[in-house]
Amino acid sequence: MASLLNSVYSLRLSSNVDAFNSRRNRRLAANPSCISLNRRRLVVRATETDTDKVGAKVPDKAPADKGSSMNQILGIKGAKQETDKWKIRVQLMKPVTWPPLVWGVVCGAAASGNFHWTLEDVAKSIVCMLMSGPCLTGYTQTINDWYDREIDAINEPYRPIPSGAIAEDEVITQIWVLLLAGLGLAGLLDVWAGHKVPVIFYLAVGGSLLSYIYSAPPLKLKQNGWIGNFALGASYISLPWWAGQALFGTLTPDIIVLTLLYSIAGLGIAIVNDFKSVEGDRKMGLQSLPVAFGSETAKWICVGAIDITQISVAGYLLGSGKPLYALALLGLIAPQVFFQFKYFLKDPVKYDVKYQASAQPFLILGLLVTALATSH
């Protein structure tokens, strides 16, 4: 740009030589540094402008120099670059995603009506939580990062796998260890509960298979925004609930239908995470809802799925003769709507973490209210 400005300036001078030669010479004689000083100013300004433009793009593709160690352990944005392999392994398992699964087990145990505060029942529930959270959710997150490594190279090139912070064979080993540990704990729980049919093991196998086809080709359910996000919602809400209820009681058809209905709210929650990956999803041909419908429409699909589902469940509870539980659930929906307007609908990328941290506690409390309602 600087050389272009110099050329233009010189061209203008040379084009007027014949008409203004004598005036130009007089001015140069009076002030010989005039042109070079003006040129130097132009060069400096052009260089500064270019540097600013280039510098403004850097933070979009690189993590902050002072990333958070807590974010690294939790597996969320703003993570500190880490070299410790065990910390990187935990980061791939994304502990921030475990609480909904752990809570799902709590809701299933509550819905069974047979959980008692004895040492044995507490121990059973903790093992079920370890199966659902660190093991099988850790497996799900690791295998998802493995098959998303090309997309992450575009959206988040500093993540552990695309950055080369962990070797490919180490990732594969982690996937198998977590999967086998989860299935082993599921079998243990069936024996512990005295099941003739290994219901929890079957649920673990089904959930693991669903996680695989969600992330891996050729099916790769996440390529379709509707199917993929519903599968994710069912994994986070229905499966741990079913495991908890089967562990302490009987899994009934009405509970299966109710929790699958609640999984539509999980679909809405899953959409929240799609907005930050629009660029990579579009390049890789993934039809996430923000890519398929545009961010503005996808925002309303997201909040509609979350709110309408919970209102429908409240209506079901009211129709079942449980008005107090229905009223409690409606009371928990109200703050979610408030935070949707305050954060998510304003900017789903900028405020995604704030929105989820503010609104999701009320949604998971609503799950417990529903579970307690079905147990009575």
mmCIF file of C-alpha atoms in Angstrom:
data_model
loop_
_atom_site.group_PDB
_atom_site.id
_atom_site.type_symbol
_atom_site.label_atom_id
_atom_site.label_comp_id
_atom_site.label_asym_id
_atom_site.label_seq_id
_atom_site.Cartn_x
_atom_site.Cartn_y
_atom_site.Cartn_z
ATOM 1 C CA MET A 1 0.000 0.000 0.000
ATOM 2 C CA ALA A 2 2.869 2.377 0.847
ATOM 3 C CA SER A 3 4.532 1.843 -2.528
ATOM 4 C CA LEU A 4 1.191 2.343 -4.277
ATOM 5 C CA LEU A 5 0.694 5.681 -2.579
ATOM 6 C CA ASN A 6 4.210 6.745 -3.596
ATOM 7 C CA SER A 7 3.548 5.741 -7.197
ATOM 8 C CA VAL A 8 0.259 7.640 -7.324
ATOM 9 C CA TYR A 9 1.868 10.680 -5.804
ATOM 10 C CA SER A 10 4.776 10.558 -8.293
ATOM 11 C CA LEU A 11 2.353 10.092 -11.187
ATOM 12 C CA ARG A 12 0.421 13.160 -10.188
ATOM 13 C CA LEU A 13 3.634 15.178 -10.040
ATOM 14 C CA SER A 14 4.923 13.952 -13.366
ATOM 15 C CA SER A 15 1.600 14.547 -15.122
ATOM 16 C CA ASN A 16 1.748 18.236 -14.288
ATOM 17 C CA VAL A 17 5.432 18.810 -15.095
ATOM 18 C CA ASP A 18 4.863 20.729 -18.319
ATOM 19 C CA ALA A 19 2.316 23.150 -16.855
ATOM 20 C CA PHE A 20 3.823 23.781 -13.470
ATOM 21 C CA ASN A 21 7.528 23.116 -13.852
ATOM 22 C CA SER A 22 8.671 26.558 -12.865
ATOM 23 C CA ARG A 23 6.330 26.795 -9.830
ATOM 24 C CA ARG A 24 7.395 23.354 -8.618
ATOM 25 C CA ASN A 25 11.073 24.253 -8.904
ATOM 26 C CA ARG A 26 10.545 27.460 -6.939
ATOM 27 C CA ARG A 27 8.739 25.556 -4.175
ATOM 28 C CA LEU A 28 11.420 22.880 -4.051
ATOM 29 C CA ALA A 29 14.091 25.497 -3.871
ATOM 30 C CA ALA A 30 12.323 27.197 -0.993
ATOM 31 C CA ASN A 31 11.578 23.951 0.881
ATOM 32 C CA PRO A 32 13.505 20.915 -0.472
ATOM 33 C CA SER A 33 12.180 18.552 2.202
ATOM 34 C CA CYS A 34 8.481 19.170 1.533
ATOM 35 C CA ILE A 35 7.749 16.220 -0.767
ATOM 36 C CA SER A 36 9.826 13.631 1.091
ATOM 37 C CA LEU A 37 8.265 14.575 4.402
ATOM 38 C CA ASN A 38 4.764 14.298 3.004
ATOM 39 C CA ARG A 39 5.599 10.955 1.492
ATOM 40 C CA ARG A 40 7.064 9.708 4.756
ATOM 41 C CA ARG A 41 3.882 10.637 6.584
ATOM 42 C CA LEU A 42 1.810 8.744 4.060
ATOM 43 C CA VAL A 43 3.985 5.664 4.340
ATOM 44 C CA VAL A 44 3.840 5.642 8.124
ATOM 45 C CA ARG A 45 0.086 6.013 8.212
ATOM 46 C CA ALA A 46 -0.449 3.270 5.632
ATOM 47 C CA THR A 47 1.804 0.886 7.525
ATOM 48 C CA GLU A 48 0.007 1.513 10.805
ATOM 49 C CA THR A 49 -3.372 0.934 9.210
ATOM 50 C CA ASP A 50 -2.324 -2.375 7.662
ATOM 51 C CA THR A 51 -0.870 -3.607 10.935
ATOM 52 C CA ASP A 52 -4.065 -2.785 12.795
ATOM 53 C CA LYS A 53 -6.165 -4.659 10.280
ATOM 54 C CA VAL A 54 -4.052 -7.789 10.440
ATOM 55 C CA GLY A 55 -3.750 -7.694 14.213
ATOM 56 C CA ALA A 56 -7.508 -7.482 14.721
ATOM 57 C CA LYS A 57 -8.005 -10.914 13.159
ATOM 58 C CA VAL A 58 -5.512 -12.839 15.258
ATOM 59 C CA PRO A 59 -7.611 -13.460 18.432
ATOM 60 C CA ASP A 60 -10.289 -15.244 16.374
ATOM 61 C CA LYS A 61 -7.908 -18.095 15.539
ATOM 62 C CA ALA A 62 -5.639 -18.297 18.562
ATOM 63 C CA PRO A 63 -6.299 -18.662 22.285
ATOM 64 C CA ALA A 64 -5.450 -15.938 24.725
ATOM 65 C CA ASP A 65 -1.887 -15.977 26.031
ATOM 66 C CA LYS A 66 -3.269 -16.098 29.542
ATOM 67 C CA GLY A 67 -5.887 -18.824 29.245
ATOM 68 C CA SER A 68 -7.674 -20.170 32.272
ATOM 69 C CA SER A 69 -6.444 -23.369 33.930
ATOM 70 C CA MET A 70 -9.986 -23.999 35.167
ATOM 71 C CA ASN A 71 -11.387 -23.691 31.640
ATOM 72 C CA GLN A 72 -8.718 -26.139 30.480
ATOM 73 C CA ILE A 73 -9.746 -28.771 33.018
ATOM 74 C CA LEU A 74 -13.453 -28.244 32.302
ATOM 75 C CA GLY A 75 -12.885 -28.437 28.541
ATOM 76 C CA ILE A 76 -14.437 -25.105 27.578
ATOM 77 C CA LYS A 77 -13.428 -21.989 25.627
ATOM 78 C CA GLY A 78 -10.626 -19.801 26.945
ATOM 79 C CA ALA A 79 -8.535 -22.781 28.053
ATOM 80 C CA LYS A 80 -4.879 -22.444 28.931
ATOM 81 C CA GLN A 81 -2.494 -24.236 26.582
ATOM 82 C CA GLU A 82 -1.333 -27.295 28.516
ATOM 83 C CA THR A 83 1.482 -29.818 28.004
ATOM 84 C CA ASP A 84 0.634 -32.209 30.850
ATOM 85 C CA LYS A 85 -0.864 -35.273 29.122
ATOM 86 C CA TRP A 86 -3.204 -36.174 31.974
ATOM 87 C CA LYS A 87 -4.682 -32.680 32.034
ATOM 88 C CA ILE A 88 -5.112 -32.864 28.272
ATOM 89 C CA ARG A 89 -6.876 -36.227 28.622
ATOM 90 C CA VAL A 90 -9.305 -34.716 31.142
ATOM 91 C CA GLN A 91 -9.843 -31.737 28.826
ATOM 92 C CA LEU A 92 -10.882 -34.114 26.026
ATOM 93 C CA MET A 93 -13.445 -35.696 28.388
ATOM 94 C CA LYS A 94 -15.005 -32.239 29.009
ATOM 95 C CA PRO A 95 -16.044 -32.506 32.678
ATOM 96 C CA VAL A 96 -18.306 -29.488 32.169
ATOM 97 C CA THR A 97 -20.693 -31.817 30.301
ATOM 98 C CA TRP A 98 -20.945 -34.409 33.082
ATOM 99 C CA PRO A 99 -23.369 -32.702 35.520
ATOM 100 C CA PRO A 100 -26.510 -33.155 33.339
ATOM 101 C CA LEU A 101 -25.805 -36.891 33.150
ATOM 102 C CA VAL A 102 -25.178 -37.118 36.887
ATOM 103 C CA TRP A 103 -28.391 -35.186 37.489
ATOM 104 C CA GLY A 104 -30.254 -37.515 35.130
ATOM 105 C CA VAL A 105 -29.285 -40.443 37.345
ATOM 106 C CA VAL A 106 -30.594 -38.516 40.375
ATOM 107 C CA CYS A 107 -33.889 -37.873 38.578
ATOM 108 C CA GLY A 108 -34.245 -41.528 37.591
ATOM 109 C CA ALA A 109 -33.580 -42.670 41.157
ATOM 110 C CA ALA A 110 -36.141 -40.159 42.435
ATOM 111 C CA ALA A 111 -38.708 -41.232 39.836
ATOM 112 C CA SER A 112 -38.321 -44.885 40.848
ATOM 113 C CA GLY A 113 -39.745 -44.121 44.294
ATOM 114 C CA ASN A 114 -37.470 -46.841 45.709
ATOM 115 C CA PHE A 115 -34.305 -44.915 46.515
ATOM 116 C CA HIS A 116 -33.448 -44.823 50.219
ATOM 117 C CA TRP A 117 -30.696 -42.929 51.981
ATOM 118 C CA THR A 118 -28.772 -46.053 52.892
ATOM 119 C CA LEU A 119 -25.069 -46.630 52.326
ATOM 120 C CA GLU A 120 -25.784 -49.253 49.675
ATOM 121 C CA ASP A 121 -28.205 -47.120 47.665
ATOM 122 C CA VAL A 122 -25.875 -44.116 47.808
ATOM 123 C CA ALA A 123 -22.964 -46.309 46.651
ATOM 124 C CA LYS A 124 -25.059 -47.695 43.770
ATOM 125 C CA SER A 125 -26.015 -44.213 42.654
ATOM 126 C CA ILE A 126 -22.387 -43.004 42.769
ATOM 127 C CA VAL A 127 -21.250 -45.924 40.587
ATOM 128 C CA CYS A 128 -24.093 -45.183 38.164
ATOM 129 C CA MET A 129 -22.996 -41.538 38.053
ATOM 130 C CA LEU A 130 -19.396 -42.563 37.334
ATOM 131 C CA MET A 131 -20.640 -44.767 34.510
ATOM 132 C CA SER A 132 -22.844 -42.052 33.005
ATOM 133 C CA GLY A 133 -20.540 -39.063 33.547
ATOM 134 C CA PRO A 134 -16.754 -39.572 33.458
ATOM 135 C CA CYS A 135 -16.798 -42.905 31.602
ATOM 136 C CA LEU A 136 -19.493 -42.841 28.916
ATOM 137 C CA THR A 137 -19.817 -39.072 28.554
ATOM 138 C CA GLY A 138 -16.025 -38.837 28.572
ATOM 139 C CA TYR A 139 -16.004 -41.479 25.824
ATOM 140 C CA THR A 140 -18.631 -39.538 23.879
ATOM 141 C CA GLN A 141 -16.744 -36.236 24.095
ATOM 142 C CA THR A 142 -13.395 -37.790 23.195
ATOM 143 C CA ILE A 143 -14.721 -39.649 20.156
ATOM 144 C CA ASN A 144 -16.588 -36.514 19.075
ATOM 145 C CA ASP A 145 -13.378 -34.466 19.232
ATOM 146 C CA TRP A 146 -11.589 -37.211 17.307
ATOM 147 C CA TYR A 147 -14.045 -37.135 14.409
ATOM 148 C CA ASP A 148 -14.303 -33.326 14.612
ATOM 149 C CA ARG A 149 -10.563 -32.770 14.346
ATOM 150 C CA GLU A 150 -10.841 -31.373 10.792
ATOM 151 C CA ILE A 151 -13.631 -28.976 11.776
ATOM 152 C CA ASP A 152 -11.754 -27.963 14.925
ATOM 153 C CA ALA A 153 -8.723 -27.225 12.757
ATOM 154 C CA ILE A 154 -10.882 -24.473 11.252
ATOM 155 C CA ASN A 155 -12.912 -23.302 14.244
ATOM 156 C CA GLU A 156 -10.552 -23.999 17.156
ATOM 157 C CA PRO A 157 -7.125 -25.020 15.828
ATOM 158 C CA TYR A 158 -5.609 -24.749 19.295
ATOM 159 C CA ARG A 159 -7.699 -27.627 20.713
ATOM 160 C CA PRO A 160 -5.667 -30.668 21.856
ATOM 161 C CA ILE A 161 -6.089 -32.927 18.803
ATOM 162 C CA PRO A 162 -5.688 -30.479 15.878
ATOM 163 C CA SER A 163 -2.854 -28.676 17.690
ATOM 164 C CA GLY A 164 -0.930 -31.933 18.148
ATOM 165 C CA ALA A 165 -0.858 -31.617 21.940
ATOM 166 C CA ILE A 166 -1.837 -35.296 22.181
ATOM 167 C CA ALA A 167 -0.894 -38.087 19.772
ATOM 168 C CA GLU A 168 -3.508 -39.887 17.704
ATOM 169 C CA ASP A 169 -2.786 -43.309 19.217
ATOM 170 C CA GLU A 170 -3.193 -41.823 22.709
ATOM 171 C CA VAL A 171 -6.641 -40.526 21.755
ATOM 172 C CA ILE A 172 -7.693 -43.917 20.387
ATOM 173 C CA THR A 173 -6.491 -45.623 23.574
ATOM 174 C CA GLN A 174 -8.477 -43.177 25.693
ATOM 175 C CA ILE A 175 -11.643 -43.856 23.688
ATOM 176 C CA TRP A 176 -11.393 -47.613 24.250
ATOM 177 C CA VAL A 177 -10.493 -47.366 27.946
ATOM 178 C CA LEU A 178 -13.452 -45.102 28.717
ATOM 179 C CA LEU A 179 -15.885 -47.220 26.672
ATOM 180 C CA LEU A 180 -14.857 -50.502 28.289
ATOM 181 C CA ALA A 181 -14.842 -48.958 31.762
ATOM 182 C CA GLY A 182 -18.399 -47.652 31.246
ATOM 183 C CA LEU A 183 -19.683 -50.986 29.956
ATOM 184 C CA GLY A 184 -17.961 -52.806 32.805
ATOM 185 C CA LEU A 185 -19.617 -50.580 35.415
ATOM 186 C CA ALA A 186 -22.988 -51.088 33.691
ATOM 187 C CA GLY A 187 -22.636 -54.859 33.980
ATOM 188 C CA LEU A 188 -21.595 -54.511 37.626
ATOM 189 C CA LEU A 189 -24.712 -52.434 38.381
ATOM 190 C CA ASP A 190 -26.974 -55.078 36.815
ATOM 191 C CA VAL A 191 -25.444 -57.758 39.013
ATOM 192 C CA TRP A 192 -25.656 -55.493 42.059
ATOM 193 C CA ALA A 193 -29.329 -54.736 41.402
ATOM 194 C CA GLY A 194 -30.131 -58.426 40.843
ATOM 195 C CA HIS A 195 -31.418 -57.924 37.301
ATOM 196 C CA LYS A 196 -32.244 -61.075 35.364
ATOM 197 C CA VAL A 197 -32.169 -58.996 32.203
ATOM 198 C CA PRO A 198 -29.082 -56.694 32.110
ATOM 199 C CA VAL A 199 -31.110 -53.547 31.443
ATOM 200 C CA ILE A 200 -28.397 -51.083 32.439
ATOM 201 C CA PHE A 201 -25.784 -52.854 30.306
ATOM 202 C CA TYR A 202 -28.133 -52.729 27.319
ATOM 203 C CA LEU A 203 -28.712 -49.015 27.918
ATOM 204 C CA ALA A 204 -24.958 -48.438 28.092
ATOM 205 C CA VAL A 205 -24.370 -50.344 24.851
ATOM 206 C CA GLY A 206 -27.208 -48.474 23.115
ATOM 207 C CA GLY A 207 -25.977 -45.106 24.368
ATOM 208 C CA SER A 208 -22.390 -45.867 23.292
ATOM 209 C CA LEU A 209 -23.572 -46.908 19.828
ATOM 210 C CA LEU A 210 -25.651 -43.734 19.572
ATOM 211 C CA SER A 211 -22.595 -41.668 20.533
ATOM 212 C CA TYR A 212 -20.546 -43.380 17.838
ATOM 213 C CA ILE A 213 -23.021 -42.917 14.979
ATOM 214 C CA TYR A 214 -23.593 -39.329 16.150
ATOM 215 C CA SER A 215 -19.947 -38.447 15.499
ATOM 216 C CA ALA A 216 -18.594 -41.007 13.033
ATOM 217 C CA PRO A 217 -19.193 -41.532 9.323
ATOM 218 C CA PRO A 218 -20.972 -42.840 7.381
ATOM 219 C CA LEU A 219 -24.120 -42.003 9.390
ATOM 220 C CA LYS A 220 -22.712 -39.085 11.398
ATOM 221 C CA LEU A 221 -26.067 -37.979 12.798
ATOM 222 C CA LYS A 222 -24.716 -34.550 13.682
ATOM 223 C CA GLN A 223 -24.668 -33.721 9.962
ATOM 224 C CA ASN A 224 -28.421 -33.237 10.294
ATOM 225 C CA GLY A 225 -29.335 -30.550 12.810
ATOM 226 C CA TRP A 226 -32.681 -32.072 13.776
ATOM 227 C CA ILE A 227 -31.709 -35.736 14.134
ATOM 228 C CA GLY A 228 -28.292 -35.067 15.603
ATOM 229 C CA ASN A 229 -29.438 -32.624 18.248
ATOM 230 C CA PHE A 230 -32.382 -34.803 19.293
ATOM 231 C CA ALA A 231 -30.022 -37.773 19.655
ATOM 232 C CA LEU A 232 -27.762 -35.599 21.794
ATOM 233 C CA GLY A 233 -30.705 -34.416 23.897
ATOM 234 C CA ALA A 234 -31.885 -37.974 24.462
ATOM 235 C CA SER A 235 -28.373 -39.006 25.496
ATOM 236 C CA TYR A 236 -28.187 -36.252 28.085
ATOM 237 C CA ILE A 237 -31.708 -36.501 29.499
ATOM 238 C CA SER A 238 -33.362 -39.842 28.755
ATOM 239 C CA LEU A 239 -30.521 -42.368 29.014
ATOM 240 C CA PRO A 240 -29.188 -41.413 32.478
ATOM 241 C CA TRP A 241 -32.754 -41.108 33.777
ATOM 242 C CA TRP A 242 -33.555 -44.599 32.473
ATOM 243 C CA ALA A 243 -30.378 -45.990 34.038
ATOM 244 C CA GLY A 244 -31.168 -44.452 37.422
ATOM 245 C CA GLN A 245 -34.760 -45.628 37.387
ATOM 246 C CA ALA A 246 -33.852 -49.151 36.216
ATOM 247 C CA LEU A 247 -31.225 -49.376 38.962
ATOM 248 C CA PHE A 248 -33.713 -48.744 41.765
ATOM 249 C CA GLY A 249 -37.070 -49.639 40.229
ATOM 250 C CA THR A 250 -38.817 -50.488 36.974
ATOM 251 C CA LEU A 251 -38.530 -48.577 33.729
ATOM 252 C CA THR A 252 -42.108 -48.089 32.489
ATOM 253 C CA PRO A 253 -43.389 -47.079 29.019
ATOM 254 C CA ASP A 254 -44.959 -43.821 30.266
ATOM 255 C CA ILE A 255 -41.594 -42.713 31.696
ATOM 256 C CA ILE A 256 -39.869 -43.577 28.414
ATOM 257 C CA VAL A 257 -42.358 -41.402 26.491
ATOM 258 C CA LEU A 258 -42.146 -38.534 29.002
ATOM 259 C CA THR A 259 -38.346 -38.440 29.006
ATOM 260 C CA LEU A 260 -38.183 -38.619 25.202
ATOM 261 C CA LEU A 261 -40.530 -35.629 25.152
ATOM 262 C CA TYR A 262 -38.182 -33.848 27.530
ATOM 263 C CA SER A 263 -35.346 -34.681 25.136
ATOM 264 C CA ILE A 264 -36.796 -32.105 22.725
ATOM 265 C CA ALA A 265 -35.680 -29.523 25.281
ATOM 266 C CA GLY A 266 -32.293 -31.225 25.112
ATOM 267 C CA LEU A 267 -32.382 -30.649 21.353
ATOM 268 C CA GLY A 268 -32.749 -26.940 22.061
ATOM 269 C CA ILE A 269 -29.816 -26.990 24.476
ATOM 270 C CA ALA A 270 -27.681 -28.780 21.866
ATOM 271 C CA ILE A 271 -28.435 -26.065 19.293
ATOM 272 C CA VAL A 272 -26.849 -23.488 21.631
ATOM 273 C CA ASN A 273 -23.438 -25.049 20.961
ATOM 274 C CA ASP A 274 -23.874 -24.972 17.171
ATOM 275 C CA PHE A 275 -23.652 -21.199 16.765
ATOM 276 C CA LYS A 276 -19.936 -20.993 17.547
ATOM 277 C CA SER A 277 -19.139 -23.591 14.848
ATOM 278 C CA VAL A 278 -21.051 -22.136 11.900
ATOM 279 C CA GLU A 279 -17.940 -21.381 9.840
ATOM 280 C CA GLY A 280 -16.450 -24.851 10.157
ATOM 281 C CA ASP A 281 -19.821 -26.638 9.824
ATOM 282 C CA ARG A 282 -20.548 -24.815 6.585
ATOM 283 C CA LYS A 283 -17.128 -25.651 5.122
ATOM 284 C CA MET A 284 -17.447 -29.320 6.111
ATOM 285 C CA GLY A 285 -21.025 -29.618 4.815
ATOM 286 C CA LEU A 286 -22.700 -30.147 8.215
ATOM 287 C CA GLN A 287 -26.310 -28.999 8.200
ATOM 288 C CA SER A 288 -26.532 -27.662 11.746
ATOM 289 C CA LEU A 289 -29.637 -25.557 12.296
ATOM 290 C CA PRO A 290 -27.755 -22.218 12.292
ATOM 291 C CA VAL A 291 -26.258 -23.219 8.931
ATOM 292 C CA ALA A 292 -29.536 -24.557 7.478
ATOM 293 C CA PHE A 293 -31.864 -21.778 8.682
ATOM 294 C CA GLY A 294 -29.548 -18.904 9.527
ATOM 295 C CA SER A 295 -28.622 -17.747 13.005
ATOM 296 C CA GLU A 296 -31.670 -15.539 13.518
ATOM 297 C CA THR A 297 -34.216 -18.297 12.819
ATOM 298 C CA ALA A 298 -32.161 -20.933 14.640
ATOM 299 C CA LYS A 299 -32.186 -18.806 17.805
ATOM 300 C CA TRP A 300 -35.974 -18.942 17.970
ATOM 301 C CA ILE A 301 -36.095 -22.655 17.117
ATOM 302 C CA CYS A 302 -33.718 -23.223 20.015
ATOM 303 C CA VAL A 303 -35.666 -21.302 22.670
ATOM 304 C CA GLY A 304 -38.967 -22.611 21.310
ATOM 305 C CA ALA A 305 -37.833 -26.227 21.694
ATOM 306 C CA ILE A 306 -36.721 -25.572 25.283
ATOM 307 C CA ASP A 307 -39.746 -23.585 26.443
ATOM 308 C CA ILE A 308 -42.606 -25.316 24.612
ATOM 309 C CA THR A 309 -41.372 -28.738 25.743
ATOM 310 C CA GLN A 310 -41.352 -27.736 29.405
ATOM 311 C CA ILE A 311 -44.763 -26.050 29.132
ATOM 312 C CA SER A 312 -46.099 -29.258 27.563
ATOM 313 C CA VAL A 313 -44.703 -31.330 30.434
ATOM 314 C CA ALA A 314 -46.309 -28.918 32.908
ATOM 315 C CA GLY A 315 -49.606 -29.450 31.081
ATOM 316 C CA TYR A 316 -49.130 -33.223 31.345
ATOM 317 C CA LEU A 317 -48.551 -32.952 35.101
ATOM 318 C CA LEU A 318 -51.630 -30.753 35.468
ATOM 319 C CA GLY A 319 -53.713 -33.253 33.522
ATOM 320 C CA SER A 320 -52.377 -36.038 35.756
ATOM 321 C CA GLY A 321 -53.834 -34.332 38.799
ATOM 322 C CA LYS A 322 -50.571 -32.843 40.088
ATOM 323 C CA PRO A 323 -51.198 -29.080 39.931
ATOM 324 C CA LEU A 324 -48.549 -28.135 42.508
ATOM 325 C CA TYR A 325 -45.802 -29.860 40.536
ATOM 326 C CA ALA A 326 -47.103 -28.253 37.330
ATOM 327 C CA LEU A 327 -47.045 -24.820 38.981
ATOM 328 C CA ALA A 328 -43.510 -25.410 40.298
ATOM 329 C CA LEU A 329 -42.337 -26.342 36.809
ATOM 330 C CA LEU A 330 -43.907 -23.209 35.301
ATOM 331 C CA GLY A 331 -42.153 -21.158 37.963
ATOM 332 C CA LEU A 332 -38.824 -22.629 36.848
ATOM 333 C CA ILE A 333 -39.514 -21.852 33.180
ATOM 334 C CA ALA A 334 -39.944 -18.104 33.830
ATOM 335 C CA PRO A 335 -36.286 -17.334 34.702
ATOM 336 C CA GLN A 336 -35.139 -19.363 31.704
ATOM 337 C CA VAL A 337 -37.173 -17.108 29.413
ATOM 338 C CA PHE A 338 -35.702 -14.049 31.155
ATOM 339 C CA PHE A 339 -32.119 -15.197 30.514
ATOM 340 C CA GLN A 340 -32.953 -16.112 26.937
ATOM 341 C CA PHE A 341 -33.862 -12.505 26.232
ATOM 342 C CA LYS A 342 -31.051 -11.090 28.363
ATOM 343 C CA TYR A 343 -28.242 -13.182 26.838
ATOM 344 C CA PHE A 344 -28.974 -15.770 24.190
ATOM 345 C CA LEU A 345 -31.289 -13.907 21.835
ATOM 346 C CA LYS A 346 -28.973 -10.870 21.879
ATOM 347 C CA ASP A 347 -25.867 -12.763 20.807
ATOM 348 C CA PRO A 348 -25.811 -16.595 20.946
ATOM 349 C CA VAL A 349 -22.055 -16.727 20.317
ATOM 350 C CA LYS A 350 -20.891 -14.045 22.719
ATOM 351 C CA TYR A 351 -23.204 -15.014 25.581
ATOM 352 C CA ASP A 352 -23.526 -18.798 25.138
ATOM 353 C CA VAL A 353 -21.597 -19.646 28.320
ATOM 354 C CA LYS A 354 -23.358 -16.979 30.395
ATOM 355 C CA TYR A 355 -26.742 -18.106 29.131
ATOM 356 C CA GLN A 356 -26.156 -21.769 29.860
ATOM 357 C CA ALA A 357 -24.709 -21.039 33.297
ATOM 358 C CA SER A 358 -27.716 -18.842 34.147
ATOM 359 C CA ALA A 359 -30.623 -20.746 32.596
ATOM 360 C CA GLN A 360 -29.732 -24.438 32.703
ATOM 361 C CA PRO A 361 -29.853 -24.790 36.505
ATOM 362 C CA PHE A 362 -33.566 -23.991 36.320
ATOM 363 C CA LEU A 363 -34.097 -26.540 33.549
ATOM 364 C CA ILE A 364 -32.418 -29.350 35.476
ATOM 365 C CA LEU A 365 -34.374 -28.424 38.609
ATOM 366 C CA GLY A 366 -37.484 -28.793 36.464
ATOM 367 C CA LEU A 367 -36.343 -32.300 35.585
ATOM 368 C CA LEU A 368 -36.206 -33.180 39.281
ATOM 369 C CA VAL A 369 -39.663 -31.680 39.862
ATOM 370 C CA THR A 370 -41.004 -33.857 37.043
ATOM 371 C CA ALA A 371 -39.237 -36.935 38.431
ATOM 372 C CA LEU A 372 -40.662 -36.385 41.899
ATOM 373 C CA ALA A 373 -44.123 -35.887 40.376
ATOM 374 C CA THR A 374 -43.966 -39.220 38.541
ATOM 375 C CA SER A 375 -42.788 -41.073 41.660
ATOM 376 C CA HIS A 376 -46.008 -40.228 43.546
#
